[in-house]
Amino acid sequence: AQSVTQLGSHVSVSEGALVLLRCNYSSSVPPYLFWYVQYPNQGLQLLLKYTSAATLVKGINGFEAEFKKSETSFHLTKPSAHMSDAAEYFCAHNGGFGNEKLTFGTGTRLTIIP
Amino acid sequence: DTAVSQTPKYLVTQMGNDKSIKCEQNLGHDTMYWYKQDSKKFLKIMFSYNNKELIINETVPNRFSPKSPDKAHLNLHINSLELGDSAVYFCASSPSGGANTGELFFGEGSRLTVL
């Protein structure tokens, strides 16, 4: 079965420090991969997505992620954390183009330390 | 204008009751979804409809019945509510076919508390 695994349910970084949120996928065929963000008491919002084009994907709010097939990883990074980045982050994947079922990871709560 | 809107946002009810959550999208999408987010933030798909037709039906108790009167609406009715049904229910939509790259557009969620 296809799945995504997020390492670390909680990550804390200081304001201005590097943000690194980890996601690994398991699939025999590279799927489409996504990072979503959920701010408190809100729905999920797409940060960025990988759809078999460039392996380094840039998203909103200064986030980016790199697809590494050899490591089956799609880690999310941001060079300098901001207080407003505090939220829950979800990695997700589907089976490929036209597959409408998104499967989410268990989420990582990002806390920013002033 | 809210793209995907759900009502109610909060719902508190007793065990055994029946309740409904409504969802509407004004994005012109063909596909709509219901996801359940439990207390540990785990998100799991429940149902998906494409142009009023059920296409995904995960292992969900048959107390949960989705209804799609048209492609812009997907409602969720829950019979005989149980304590374990307490969760946040998210509606989402997406384009289908050639326009679908997997991005979902989510509503703000409906928090259901069963006492």
PDB file of C-alpha atoms in Angstrom:
ATOM      1  CA  ALA A   1       0.000   0.000   0.000  1.00  0.00           C
ATOM      2  CA  GLN A   2       1.181   3.469  -0.794  1.00  0.00           C
ATOM      3  CA  SER A   3       1.938   5.694   2.198  1.00  0.00           C
ATOM      4  CA  VAL A   4       3.841   8.699   3.434  1.00  0.00           C
ATOM      5  CA  THR A   5       5.735   8.834   6.706  1.00  0.00           C
ATOM      6  CA  GLN A   6       6.502  12.020   8.562  1.00  0.00           C
ATOM      7  CA  LEU A   7       9.360  11.757  11.024  1.00  0.00           C
ATOM      8  CA  GLY A   8       8.782  13.796  14.144  1.00  0.00           C
ATOM      9  CA  SER A   9       5.316  14.711  15.304  1.00  0.00           C
ATOM     10  CA  HIS A  10       6.688  17.879  16.919  1.00  0.00           C
ATOM     11  CA  VAL A  11       9.515  20.108  15.730  1.00  0.00           C
ATOM     12  CA  SER A  12      10.683  23.274  17.490  1.00  0.00           C
ATOM     13  CA  VAL A  13      13.018  25.809  15.950  1.00  0.00           C
ATOM     14  CA  SER A  14      14.139  29.266  16.948  1.00  0.00           C
ATOM     15  CA  GLU A  15      12.944  32.259  15.001  1.00  0.00           C
ATOM     16  CA  GLY A  16      15.383  32.817  12.141  1.00  0.00           C
ATOM     17  CA  ALA A  17      16.671  29.242  12.175  1.00  0.00           C
ATOM     18  CA  LEU A  18      16.374  26.637   9.430  1.00  0.00           C
ATOM     19  CA  VAL A  19      13.128  24.686   9.260  1.00  0.00           C
ATOM     20  CA  LEU A  20      13.381  21.036   8.175  1.00  0.00           C
ATOM     21  CA  LEU A  21      10.311  18.811   8.179  1.00  0.00           C
ATOM     22  CA  ARG A  22      10.820  15.255   6.990  1.00  0.00           C
ATOM     23  CA  CYS A  23       8.641  13.154   4.725  1.00  0.00           C
ATOM     24  CA  ASN A  24       9.349   9.786   3.147  1.00  0.00           C
ATOM     25  CA  TYR A  25       7.068   7.996   0.736  1.00  0.00           C
ATOM     26  CA  SER A  26       6.723   4.385  -0.234  1.00  0.00           C
ATOM     27  CA  SER A  27       5.584   3.588  -3.686  1.00  0.00           C
ATOM     28  CA  SER A  28       6.748   1.521  -6.609  1.00  0.00           C
ATOM     29  CA  VAL A  29       5.915   4.425  -8.902  1.00  0.00           C
ATOM     30  CA  PRO A  30       6.849   8.020  -8.019  1.00  0.00           C
ATOM     31  CA  PRO A  31       3.571   9.612  -7.029  1.00  0.00           C
ATOM     32  CA  TYR A  32       2.544  13.182  -6.899  1.00  0.00           C
ATOM     33  CA  LEU A  33       3.657  14.634  -3.557  1.00  0.00           C
ATOM     34  CA  PHE A  34       2.305  17.557  -1.613  1.00  0.00           C
ATOM     35  CA  TRP A  35       2.881  19.607   1.492  1.00  0.00           C
ATOM     36  CA  TYR A  36      -0.124  21.189   3.133  1.00  0.00           C
ATOM     37  CA  VAL A  37      -0.214  23.573   6.093  1.00  0.00           C
ATOM     38  CA  GLN A  38      -2.970  23.867   8.685  1.00  0.00           C
ATOM     39  CA  TYR A  39      -3.080  26.952  10.864  1.00  0.00           C
ATOM     40  CA  PRO A  40      -5.014  26.700  14.141  1.00  0.00           C
ATOM     41  CA  ASN A  41      -8.757  26.241  13.660  1.00  0.00           C
ATOM     42  CA  GLN A  42      -8.473  26.424   9.897  1.00  0.00           C
ATOM     43  CA  GLY A  43      -8.622  24.083   6.940  1.00  0.00           C
ATOM     44  CA  LEU A  44      -5.600  22.843   5.040  1.00  0.00           C
ATOM     45  CA  GLN A  45      -3.838  25.000   2.488  1.00  0.00           C
ATOM     46  CA  LEU A  46      -1.457  23.804  -0.221  1.00  0.00           C
ATOM     47  CA  LEU A  47       2.157  24.886   0.318  1.00  0.00           C
ATOM     48  CA  LEU A  48       3.705  23.187  -2.687  1.00  0.00           C
ATOM     49  CA  LYS A  49       3.494  20.119  -4.897  1.00  0.00           C
ATOM     50  CA  TYR A  50       5.737  17.830  -6.915  1.00  0.00           C
ATOM     51  CA  THR A  51       4.260  16.536 -10.161  1.00  0.00           C
ATOM     52  CA  SER A  52       7.194  14.865 -11.933  1.00  0.00           C
ATOM     53  CA  ALA A  53       8.705  18.083 -13.239  1.00  0.00           C
ATOM     54  CA  ALA A  54      11.553  19.881 -11.431  1.00  0.00           C
ATOM     55  CA  THR A  55      12.782  17.989  -8.377  1.00  0.00           C
ATOM     56  CA  LEU A  56      13.231  21.194  -6.362  1.00  0.00           C
ATOM     57  CA  VAL A  57       9.848  22.715  -5.811  1.00  0.00           C
ATOM     58  CA  LYS A  58       9.247  26.197  -4.463  1.00  0.00           C
ATOM     59  CA  GLY A  59       6.064  27.016  -2.625  1.00  0.00           C
ATOM     60  CA  ILE A  60       4.403  29.836  -0.800  1.00  0.00           C
ATOM     61  CA  ASN A  61       5.768  31.662   2.241  1.00  0.00           C
ATOM     62  CA  GLY A  62       9.406  30.857   1.372  1.00  0.00           C
ATOM     63  CA  PHE A  63       9.061  27.083   1.698  1.00  0.00           C
ATOM     64  CA  GLU A  64      10.610  24.620  -0.700  1.00  0.00           C
ATOM     65  CA  ALA A  65      10.951  20.848  -0.965  1.00  0.00           C
ATOM     66  CA  GLU A  66      13.241  18.550  -2.879  1.00  0.00           C
ATOM     67  CA  PHE A  67      12.101  15.258  -4.386  1.00  0.00           C
ATOM     68  CA  LYS A  68      14.848  12.637  -3.981  1.00  0.00           C
ATOM     69  CA  LYS A  69      13.957   9.375  -5.633  1.00  0.00           C
ATOM     70  CA  SER A  70      17.040   7.563  -4.320  1.00  0.00           C
ATOM     71  CA  GLU A  71      15.992   8.372  -0.756  1.00  0.00           C
ATOM     72  CA  THR A  72      12.204   8.250  -1.403  1.00  0.00           C
ATOM     73  CA  SER A  73      12.054  11.575   0.399  1.00  0.00           C
ATOM     74  CA  PHE A  74      10.309  14.904  -0.010  1.00  0.00           C
ATOM     75  CA  HIS A  75      11.524  17.012   2.907  1.00  0.00           C
ATOM     76  CA  LEU A  76      10.208  20.532   3.459  1.00  0.00           C
ATOM     77  CA  THR A  77      12.609  23.347   4.245  1.00  0.00           C
ATOM     78  CA  LYS A  78      12.664  27.058   4.892  1.00  0.00           C
ATOM     79  CA  PRO A  79      15.928  28.928   5.447  1.00  0.00           C
ATOM     80  CA  SER A  80      14.682  31.255   8.165  1.00  0.00           C
ATOM     81  CA  ALA A  81      11.699  30.505  10.412  1.00  0.00           C
ATOM     82  CA  HIS A  82       9.148  33.184  11.197  1.00  0.00           C
ATOM     83  CA  MET A  83       6.715  33.238  14.081  1.00  0.00           C
ATOM     84  CA  SER A  84       3.848  33.026  11.593  1.00  0.00           C
ATOM     85  CA  ASP A  85       5.124  29.614  10.399  1.00  0.00           C
ATOM     86  CA  ALA A  86       3.841  27.959  13.578  1.00  0.00           C
ATOM     87  CA  ALA A  87       1.278  25.443  12.333  1.00  0.00           C
ATOM     88  CA  GLU A  88       0.646  21.768  11.566  1.00  0.00           C
ATOM     89  CA  TYR A  89       2.278  20.511   8.369  1.00  0.00           C
ATOM     90  CA  PHE A  90       1.105  17.510   6.395  1.00  0.00           C
ATOM     91  CA  CYS A  91       2.881  15.583   3.693  1.00  0.00           C
ATOM     92  CA  ALA A  92       0.528  13.845   1.271  1.00  0.00           C
ATOM     93  CA  HIS A  93       0.604  11.826  -1.902  1.00  0.00           C
ATOM     94  CA  ASN A  94      -1.625  10.292  -4.509  1.00  0.00           C
ATOM     95  CA  GLY A  95      -1.023   7.582  -7.015  1.00  0.00           C
ATOM     96  CA  GLY A  96      -0.259   9.870  -9.906  1.00  0.00           C
ATOM     97  CA  PHE A  97      -1.944  11.987 -12.516  1.00  0.00           C
ATOM     98  CA  GLY A  98      -5.695  11.708 -12.368  1.00  0.00           C
ATOM     99  CA  ASN A  99      -5.702   9.753  -9.099  1.00  0.00           C
ATOM    100  CA  GLU A 100      -7.982  11.741  -6.896  1.00  0.00           C
ATOM    101  CA  LYS A 101      -7.351  10.050  -3.571  1.00  0.00           C
ATOM    102  CA  LEU A 102      -4.889  11.976  -1.415  1.00  0.00           C
ATOM    103  CA  THR A 103      -3.326  10.079   1.457  1.00  0.00           C
ATOM    104  CA  PHE A 104      -1.920  12.198   4.270  1.00  0.00           C
ATOM    105  CA  GLY A 105       0.926  11.643   6.691  1.00  0.00           C
ATOM    106  CA  THR A 106       0.347  11.966  10.411  1.00  0.00           C
ATOM    107  CA  GLY A 107       1.424  15.596  10.500  1.00  0.00           C
ATOM    108  CA  THR A 108       4.231  17.567  12.158  1.00  0.00           C
ATOM    109  CA  ARG A 109       3.506  20.400  14.540  1.00  0.00           C
ATOM    110  CA  LEU A 110       6.009  23.209  14.052  1.00  0.00           C
ATOM    111  CA  THR A 111       6.648  25.487  17.018  1.00  0.00           C
ATOM    112  CA  ILE A 112       8.704  28.658  16.637  1.00  0.00           C
ATOM    113  CA  ILE A 113      10.689  29.792  19.662  1.00  0.00           C
ATOM    114  CA  PRO A 114      11.040  33.569  19.935  1.00  0.00           C
TER     115      PRO A 114
ATOM    116  CA  ASP B   1     -16.147  34.830  -1.381  1.00  0.00           C
ATOM    117  CA  THR B   2     -15.491  31.602   0.476  1.00  0.00           C
ATOM    118  CA  ALA B   3     -14.453  28.906  -1.989  1.00  0.00           C
ATOM    119  CA  VAL B   4     -15.434  25.854   0.093  1.00  0.00           C
ATOM    120  CA  SER B   5     -17.846  26.546   2.911  1.00  0.00           C
ATOM    121  CA  GLN B   6     -19.140  24.176   5.555  1.00  0.00           C
ATOM    122  CA  THR B   7     -21.960  24.548   8.032  1.00  0.00           C
ATOM    123  CA  PRO B   8     -22.111  24.330  10.934  1.00  0.00           C
ATOM    124  CA  LYS B   9     -18.579  25.098  12.131  1.00  0.00           C
ATOM    125  CA  TYR B  10     -19.296  23.672  15.563  1.00  0.00           C
ATOM    126  CA  LEU B  11     -21.764  20.982  16.520  1.00  0.00           C
ATOM    127  CA  VAL B  12     -22.311  19.576  20.016  1.00  0.00           C
ATOM    128  CA  THR B  13     -24.809  16.764  20.394  1.00  0.00           C
ATOM    129  CA  GLN B  14     -25.750  13.742  22.452  1.00  0.00           C
ATOM    130  CA  MET B  15     -24.986  10.120  21.656  1.00  0.00           C
ATOM    131  CA  GLY B  16     -27.655   8.485  19.543  1.00  0.00           C
ATOM    132  CA  ASN B  17     -28.721  11.653  17.767  1.00  0.00           C
ATOM    133  CA  ASP B  18     -28.672  12.182  13.999  1.00  0.00           C
ATOM    134  CA  LYS B  19     -26.899  15.201  12.530  1.00  0.00           C
ATOM    135  CA  SER B  20     -25.909  16.640   9.173  1.00  0.00           C
ATOM    136  CA  ILE B  21     -23.048  18.776   7.932  1.00  0.00           C
ATOM    137  CA  LYS B  22     -23.400  20.714   4.717  1.00  0.00           C
ATOM    138  CA  CYS B  23     -20.736  21.682   2.219  1.00  0.00           C
ATOM    139  CA  GLU B  24     -20.808  23.941  -0.801  1.00  0.00           C
ATOM    140  CA  GLN B  25     -18.072  24.950  -3.239  1.00  0.00           C
ATOM    141  CA  ASN B  26     -18.151  27.796  -5.742  1.00  0.00           C
ATOM    142  CA  LEU B  27     -14.981  26.824  -7.593  1.00  0.00           C
ATOM    143  CA  GLY B  28     -16.726  24.945 -10.370  1.00  0.00           C
ATOM    144  CA  HIS B  29     -14.975  21.723  -9.409  1.00  0.00           C
ATOM    145  CA  ASP B  30     -16.387  18.332 -10.333  1.00  0.00           C
ATOM    146  CA  THR B  31     -15.046  16.380  -7.364  1.00  0.00           C
ATOM    147  CA  MET B  32     -15.818  16.787  -3.686  1.00  0.00           C
ATOM    148  CA  TYR B  33     -14.574  14.945  -0.603  1.00  0.00           C
ATOM    149  CA  TRP B  34     -15.176  14.386   3.072  1.00  0.00           C
ATOM    150  CA  TYR B  35     -12.164  13.890   5.321  1.00  0.00           C
ATOM    151  CA  LYS B  36     -12.173  13.127   9.035  1.00  0.00           C
ATOM    152  CA  GLN B  37      -9.468  14.552  11.320  1.00  0.00           C
ATOM    153  CA  ASP B  38      -9.239  12.888  14.711  1.00  0.00           C
ATOM    154  CA  SER B  39      -7.919  14.292  17.976  1.00  0.00           C
ATOM    155  CA  LYS B  40      -4.356  13.399  16.982  1.00  0.00           C
ATOM    156  CA  LYS B  41      -4.716  15.428  13.767  1.00  0.00           C
ATOM    157  CA  PHE B  42      -4.730  12.308  11.594  1.00  0.00           C
ATOM    158  CA  LEU B  43      -6.588  12.966   8.344  1.00  0.00           C
ATOM    159  CA  LYS B  44      -8.426  10.162   6.617  1.00  0.00           C
ATOM    160  CA  ILE B  45     -10.570  10.243   3.526  1.00  0.00           C
ATOM    161  CA  MET B  46     -14.133   9.080   3.957  1.00  0.00           C
ATOM    162  CA  PHE B  47     -15.905   9.703   0.675  1.00  0.00           C
ATOM    163  CA  SER B  48     -15.421  11.276  -2.707  1.00  0.00           C
ATOM    164  CA  TYR B  49     -18.017  12.248  -5.297  1.00  0.00           C
ATOM    165  CA  ASN B  50     -17.440  13.179  -8.901  1.00  0.00           C
ATOM    166  CA  ASN B  51     -20.289  15.066 -10.513  1.00  0.00           C
ATOM    167  CA  LYS B  52     -22.799  13.618  -8.014  1.00  0.00           C
ATOM    168  CA  GLU B  53     -21.480  10.072  -8.400  1.00  0.00           C
ATOM    169  CA  LEU B  54     -19.779   8.231  -5.532  1.00  0.00           C
ATOM    170  CA  ILE B  55     -16.232   7.262  -6.522  1.00  0.00           C
ATOM    171  CA  ILE B  56     -14.429   6.690  -3.221  1.00  0.00           C
ATOM    172  CA  ASN B  57     -16.042   5.025  -0.247  1.00  0.00           C
ATOM    173  CA  GLU B  58     -13.512   4.095   2.394  1.00  0.00           C
ATOM    174  CA  THR B  59     -14.220   1.781   5.288  1.00  0.00           C
ATOM    175  CA  VAL B  60     -16.713   3.988   7.039  1.00  0.00           C
ATOM    176  CA  PRO B  61     -19.634   2.782   9.176  1.00  0.00           C
ATOM    177  CA  ASN B  62     -22.877   2.845   7.239  1.00  0.00           C
ATOM    178  CA  ARG B  63     -24.208   5.289   9.823  1.00  0.00           C
ATOM    179  CA  PHE B  64     -22.407   7.859   7.648  1.00  0.00           C
ATOM    180  CA  SER B  65     -24.249   8.685   4.455  1.00  0.00           C
ATOM    181  CA  PRO B  66     -23.059  11.304   1.989  1.00  0.00           C
ATOM    182  CA  LYS B  67     -25.456  13.010  -0.369  1.00  0.00           C
ATOM    183  CA  SER B  68     -24.630  15.119  -3.395  1.00  0.00           C
ATOM    184  CA  PRO B  69     -27.680  16.923  -4.792  1.00  0.00           C
ATOM    185  CA  ASP B  70     -25.490  18.606  -7.415  1.00  0.00           C
ATOM    186  CA  LYS B  71     -21.785  18.876  -8.125  1.00  0.00           C
ATOM    187  CA  ALA B  72     -21.426  22.020  -6.012  1.00  0.00           C
ATOM    188  CA  HIS B  73     -22.812  20.409  -2.848  1.00  0.00           C
ATOM    189  CA  LEU B  74     -21.816  17.413  -0.761  1.00  0.00           C
ATOM    190  CA  ASN B  75     -23.582  16.870   2.535  1.00  0.00           C
ATOM    191  CA  LEU B  76     -22.759  14.357   5.255  1.00  0.00           C
ATOM    192  CA  HIS B  77     -25.457  12.805   7.372  1.00  0.00           C
ATOM    193  CA  ILE B  78     -24.576  10.797  10.455  1.00  0.00           C
ATOM    194  CA  ASN B  79     -27.077   8.521  12.200  1.00  0.00           C
ATOM    195  CA  SER B  80     -26.933   7.252  15.771  1.00  0.00           C
ATOM    196  CA  LEU B  81     -23.916   9.295  16.757  1.00  0.00           C
ATOM    197  CA  GLU B  82     -21.258   7.650  18.917  1.00  0.00           C
ATOM    198  CA  LEU B  83     -18.535   9.113  21.120  1.00  0.00           C
ATOM    199  CA  GLY B  84     -15.900   8.023  18.593  1.00  0.00           C
ATOM    200  CA  ASP B  85     -17.485  10.190  15.931  1.00  0.00           C
ATOM    201  CA  SER B  86     -16.149  13.272  17.696  1.00  0.00           C
ATOM    202  CA  ALA B  87     -13.704  14.829  15.247  1.00  0.00           C
ATOM    203  CA  VAL B  88     -13.255  17.658  12.800  1.00  0.00           C
ATOM    204  CA  TYR B  89     -14.829  16.904   9.440  1.00  0.00           C
ATOM    205  CA  PHE B  90     -13.358  18.636   6.419  1.00  0.00           C
ATOM    206  CA  CYS B  91     -14.987  19.079   3.076  1.00  0.00           C
ATOM    207  CA  ALA B  92     -12.734  19.573   0.060  1.00  0.00           C
ATOM    208  CA  SER B  93     -13.012  19.898  -3.696  1.00  0.00           C
ATOM    209  CA  SER B  94     -10.798  19.526  -6.720  1.00  0.00           C
ATOM    210  CA  PRO B  95     -11.013  19.653 -10.488  1.00  0.00           C
ATOM    211  CA  SER B  96     -11.188  16.244 -12.144  1.00  0.00           C
ATOM    212  CA  GLY B  97      -9.830  14.557 -15.196  1.00  0.00           C
ATOM    213  CA  GLY B  98      -7.166  16.488 -17.097  1.00  0.00           C
ATOM    214  CA  ALA B  99      -7.274  19.433 -14.735  1.00  0.00           C
ATOM    215  CA  ASN B 100      -6.646  17.363 -11.633  1.00  0.00           C
ATOM    216  CA  THR B 101      -3.100  17.477 -10.270  1.00  0.00           C
ATOM    217  CA  GLY B 102      -4.162  16.307  -6.845  1.00  0.00           C
ATOM    218  CA  GLU B 103      -4.508  19.681  -5.158  1.00  0.00           C
ATOM    219  CA  LEU B 104      -7.480  19.822  -2.847  1.00  0.00           C
ATOM    220  CA  PHE B 105      -9.227  22.968  -1.693  1.00  0.00           C
ATOM    221  CA  PHE B 106     -10.429  22.603   1.875  1.00  0.00           C
ATOM    222  CA  GLY B 107     -13.190  24.154   3.881  1.00  0.00           C
ATOM    223  CA  GLU B 108     -12.513  25.380   7.400  1.00  0.00           C
ATOM    224  CA  GLY B 109     -13.870  22.263   9.027  1.00  0.00           C
ATOM    225  CA  SER B 110     -16.836  21.315  11.179  1.00  0.00           C
ATOM    226  CA  ARG B 111     -15.958  20.317  14.725  1.00  0.00           C
ATOM    227  CA  LEU B 112     -18.355  17.646  15.965  1.00  0.00           C
ATOM    228  CA  THR B 113     -18.457  16.838  19.673  1.00  0.00           C
ATOM    229  CA  VAL B 114     -20.559  13.908  20.829  1.00  0.00           C
ATOM    230  CA  LEU B 115     -21.377  13.835  24.542  1.00  0.00           C
TER     231      LEU B 115
END
